[in-house]
mmCIF file of the C-alpha atoms, coordinates in Angstrom:
data_MODEL
# 
_entry.id   MODEL 
# 
loop_
_atom_site.group_PDB 
_atom_site.id 
_atom_site.type_symbol 
_atom_site.label_atom_id 
_atom_site.label_alt_id 
_atom_site.label_comp_id 
_atom_site.label_asym_id 
_atom_site.label_entity_id 
_atom_site.label_seq_id 
_atom_site.pdbx_PDB_ins_code 
_atom_site.Cartn_x 
_atom_site.Cartn_y 
_atom_site.Cartn_z 
_atom_site.occupancy 
_atom_site.B_iso_or_equiv 
_atom_site.pdbx_formal_charge 
_atom_site.auth_seq_id 
_atom_site.auth_comp_id 
_atom_site.auth_asym_id 
_atom_site.auth_atom_id 
_atom_site.pdbx_PDB_model_num 
ATOM 1  C CA . LEU A 1 1  ? -4.979  16.662  -9.784  1.00 0.00 ? 1  LEU A CA 1 
ATOM 2  C CA . GLU A 1 2  ? -4.246  14.862  -13.471 1.00 0.00 ? 2  GLU A CA 1 
ATOM 3  C CA . TYR A 1 3  ? -1.698  17.728  -13.410 1.00 0.00 ? 3  TYR A CA 1 
ATOM 4  C CA . PHE A 1 4  ? 0.491   15.506  -10.547 1.00 0.00 ? 4  PHE A CA 1 
ATOM 5  C CA . ALA A 1 5  ? -0.061  12.212  -12.651 1.00 0.00 ? 5  ALA A CA 1 
ATOM 6  C CA . ILE A 1 6  ? 1.254   13.827  -15.324 1.00 0.00 ? 6  ILE A CA 1 
ATOM 7  C CA . HIS A 1 7  ? 4.922   14.538  -14.255 1.00 0.00 ? 7  HIS A CA 1 
ATOM 8  C CA . LEU A 1 8  ? 4.350   11.006  -11.900 1.00 0.00 ? 8  LEU A CA 1 
ATOM 9  C CA . ALA A 1 9  ? 4.159   9.641   -15.493 1.00 0.00 ? 9  ALA A CA 1 
ATOM 10 C CA . ASN A 1 10 ? 6.624   11.459  -17.316 1.00 0.00 ? 10 ASN A CA 1 
ATOM 11 C CA . GLU A 1 11 ? 8.877   11.737  -13.995 1.00 0.00 ? 11 GLU A CA 1 
ATOM 12 C CA . HIS A 1 12 ? 8.577   6.809   -14.306 1.00 0.00 ? 12 HIS A CA 1 
ATOM 13 C CA . SER A 1 13 ? 7.052   7.481   -10.751 1.00 0.00 ? 13 SER A CA 1 
ATOM 14 C CA . SER A 1 14 ? 3.071   7.156   -11.042 1.00 0.00 ? 14 SER A CA 1 
ATOM 15 C CA . GLU A 1 15 ? 3.112   3.848   -9.185  1.00 0.00 ? 15 GLU A CA 1 
ATOM 16 C CA . ASN A 1 16 ? 3.772   6.146   -6.253  1.00 0.00 ? 16 ASN A CA 1 
ATOM 17 C CA . LEU A 1 17 ? 0.574   7.571   -6.620  1.00 0.00 ? 17 LEU A CA 1 
ATOM 18 C CA . ASP A 1 18 ? -1.240  3.801   -8.144  1.00 0.00 ? 18 ASP A CA 1 
ATOM 19 C CA . PHE A 1 19 ? -0.001  3.752   -4.078  1.00 0.00 ? 19 PHE A CA 1 
ATOM 20 C CA . TYR A 1 20 ? -0.950  6.169   -2.266  1.00 0.00 ? 20 TYR A CA 1 
ATOM 21 C CA . GLU A 1 21 ? -4.763  5.900   -4.358  1.00 0.00 ? 21 GLU A CA 1 
ATOM 22 C CA . SER A 1 22 ? -4.476  2.288   -3.556  1.00 0.00 ? 22 SER A CA 1 
ATOM 23 C CA . VAL A 1 23 ? -3.875  3.194   0.363   1.00 0.00 ? 23 VAL A CA 1 
ATOM 24 C CA . ASP A 1 24 ? -6.366  5.214   0.492   1.00 0.00 ? 24 ASP A CA 1 
ATOM 25 C CA . HIS A 1 25 ? -9.225  3.359   -0.923  1.00 0.00 ? 25 HIS A CA 1 
ATOM 26 C CA . PHE A 1 26 ? -7.809  0.632   2.318   1.00 0.00 ? 26 PHE A CA 1 
ATOM 27 C CA . HIS A 1 27 ? -7.829  3.218   4.643   1.00 0.00 ? 27 HIS A CA 1 
ATOM 28 C CA . HIS A 1 28 ? -12.310 4.263   3.444   1.00 0.00 ? 28 HIS A CA 1 
ATOM 29 C CA . GLU A 1 29 ? -12.425 1.111   3.409   1.00 0.00 ? 29 GLU A CA 1 
ATOM 30 C CA . TRP A 1 30 ? -11.589 -0.963  6.824   1.00 0.00 ? 30 TRP A CA 1 
ATOM 31 C CA . ASP A 1 31 ? -14.031 -2.891  8.980   1.00 0.00 ? 31 ASP A CA 1 
ATOM 32 C CA . LEU A 1 32 ? -13.844 -5.410  11.437  1.00 0.00 ? 32 LEU A CA 1 
ATOM 33 C CA . ASP A 1 33 ? -16.129 -7.115  9.562   1.00 0.00 ? 33 ASP A CA 1 
ATOM 34 C CA . HIS A 1 34 ? -14.453 -7.276  7.079   1.00 0.00 ? 34 HIS A CA 1 
ATOM 35 C CA . VAL A 1 35 ? -10.746 -8.366  8.052   1.00 0.00 ? 35 VAL A CA 1 
ATOM 36 C CA . ASN A 1 36 ? -10.613 -11.216 5.869   1.00 0.00 ? 36 ASN A CA 1 
ATOM 37 C CA . ALA A 1 37 ? -10.970 -9.445  3.274   1.00 0.00 ? 37 ALA A CA 1 
ATOM 38 C CA . LEU A 1 38 ? -9.193  -6.294  4.196   1.00 0.00 ? 38 LEU A CA 1 
ATOM 39 C CA . THR A 1 39 ? -6.085  -8.967  5.002   1.00 0.00 ? 39 THR A CA 1 
ATOM 40 C CA . ASN A 1 40 ? -6.354  -9.964  1.606   1.00 0.00 ? 40 ASN A CA 1 
ATOM 41 C CA . VAL A 1 41 ? -6.342  -6.284  0.049   1.00 0.00 ? 41 VAL A CA 1 
ATOM 42 C CA . ALA A 1 42 ? -3.490  -5.813  1.943   1.00 0.00 ? 42 ALA A CA 1 
ATOM 43 C CA . ASN A 1 43 ? -1.245  -8.512  0.766   1.00 0.00 ? 43 ASN A CA 1 
ATOM 44 C CA . LYS A 1 44 ? -2.577  -7.428  -2.310  1.00 0.00 ? 44 LYS A CA 1 
ATOM 45 C CA . ILE A 1 45 ? -0.968  -3.860  -2.017  1.00 0.00 ? 45 ILE A CA 1 
ATOM 46 C CA . PHE A 1 46 ? 1.806   -5.587  0.157   1.00 0.00 ? 46 PHE A CA 1 
ATOM 47 C CA . GLN A 1 47 ? 2.956   -7.356  -3.113  1.00 0.00 ? 47 GLN A CA 1 
ATOM 48 C CA . LEU A 1 48 ? 2.239   -4.812  -5.573  1.00 0.00 ? 48 LEU A CA 1 
ATOM 49 C CA . TYR A 1 49 ? 3.928   -1.968  -3.942  1.00 0.00 ? 49 TYR A CA 1 
ATOM 50 C CA . VAL A 1 50 ? 5.903   -2.862  -0.893  1.00 0.00 ? 50 VAL A CA 1 
ATOM 51 C CA . ALA A 1 51 ? 7.463   -6.454  -1.338  1.00 0.00 ? 51 ALA A CA 1 
ATOM 52 C CA . THR A 1 52 ? 11.161  -7.091  -2.845  1.00 0.00 ? 52 THR A CA 1 
ATOM 53 C CA . ASN A 1 53 ? 11.609  -6.853  -6.193  1.00 0.00 ? 53 ASN A CA 1 
ATOM 54 C CA . ALA A 1 54 ? 7.676   -5.830  -6.652  1.00 0.00 ? 54 ALA A CA 1 
ATOM 55 C CA . PRO A 1 55 ? 6.161   -5.736  -10.364 1.00 0.00 ? 55 PRO A CA 1 
ATOM 56 C CA . LEU A 1 56 ? 5.556   -1.861  -9.089  1.00 0.00 ? 56 LEU A CA 1 
ATOM 57 C CA . ALA A 1 57 ? 7.944   -0.611  -6.592  1.00 0.00 ? 57 ALA A CA 1 
ATOM 58 C CA . VAL A 1 58 ? 7.442   2.589   -4.537  1.00 0.00 ? 58 VAL A CA 1 
ATOM 59 C CA . ASN A 1 59 ? 10.668  3.841   -2.365  1.00 0.00 ? 59 ASN A CA 1 
ATOM 60 C CA . LEU A 1 60 ? 9.909   3.055   0.911   1.00 0.00 ? 60 LEU A CA 1 
ATOM 61 C CA . PRO A 1 61 ? 13.245  2.921   3.601   1.00 0.00 ? 61 PRO A CA 1 
ATOM 62 C CA . SER A 1 62 ? 13.976  -1.104  4.072   1.00 0.00 ? 62 SER A CA 1 
ATOM 63 C CA . LYS A 1 63 ? 12.393  -0.694  7.885   1.00 0.00 ? 63 LYS A CA 1 
ATOM 64 C CA . ILE A 1 64 ? 9.369   0.191   6.651   1.00 0.00 ? 64 ILE A CA 1 
ATOM 65 C CA . ARG A 1 65 ? 9.326   -3.126  4.286   1.00 0.00 ? 65 ARG A CA 1 
ATOM 66 C CA . LEU A 1 66 ? 10.791  -5.356  6.586   1.00 0.00 ? 66 LEU A CA 1 
ATOM 67 C CA . LYS A 1 67 ? 8.228   -4.158  10.086  1.00 0.00 ? 67 LYS A CA 1 
ATOM 68 C CA . THR A 1 68 ? 5.176   -4.195  7.340   1.00 0.00 ? 68 THR A CA 1 
ATOM 69 C CA . GLU A 1 69 ? 5.491   -8.163  5.964   1.00 0.00 ? 69 GLU A CA 1 
ATOM 70 C CA . GLU A 1 70 ? 6.405   -8.764  9.914   1.00 0.00 ? 70 GLU A CA 1 
ATOM 71 C CA . ARG A 1 71 ? 3.095   -7.753  10.363  1.00 0.00 ? 71 ARG A CA 1 
ATOM 72 C CA . LEU A 1 72 ? 1.444   -9.570  7.714   1.00 0.00 ? 72 LEU A CA 1 
ATOM 73 C CA . LYS A 1 73 ? 3.250   -12.798 8.650   1.00 0.00 ? 73 LYS A CA 1 
ATOM 74 C CA . GLN A 1 74 ? 1.778   -12.712 11.767  1.00 0.00 ? 74 GLN A CA 1 
ATOM 75 C CA . ASN A 1 75 ? -1.454  -11.114 10.714  1.00 0.00 ? 75 ASN A CA 1 
ATOM 76 C CA . ASP A 1 76 ? -1.194  -7.788  12.610  1.00 0.00 ? 76 ASP A CA 1 
ATOM 77 C CA . ILE A 1 77 ? -4.060  -6.190  9.828   1.00 0.00 ? 77 ILE A CA 1 
ATOM 78 C CA . LYS A 1 78 ? -5.098  -2.939  11.293  1.00 0.00 ? 78 LYS A CA 1 
ATOM 79 C CA . ARG A 1 79 ? -6.608  -0.248  9.398   1.00 0.00 ? 79 ARG A CA 1 
ATOM 80 C CA . ASP A 1 80 ? -2.508  1.314   10.053  1.00 0.00 ? 80 ASP A CA 1 
ATOM 81 C CA . VAL A 1 81 ? -0.588  -1.266  8.639   1.00 0.00 ? 81 VAL A CA 1 
ATOM 82 C CA . PHE A 1 82 ? 0.018   0.919   5.585   1.00 0.00 ? 82 PHE A CA 1 
# 
């Protein structure tokens, strides 16, 4: 993983690994008893990596970005939101 992270940094795309790790953490922390806290985490992930003009935007098809955005707006936060 260390060499892959170095490669991504050299390619100026380390945000992809950061996004993956954030989503992986979100999936591992998923618990229906803590949906409110995880809703905040999901929104932060979206704003940081997925939203249009996100500071660490990852390259996703617009269809996926729009679907994710709609689910967050509708408060449809489930483990598979990402």
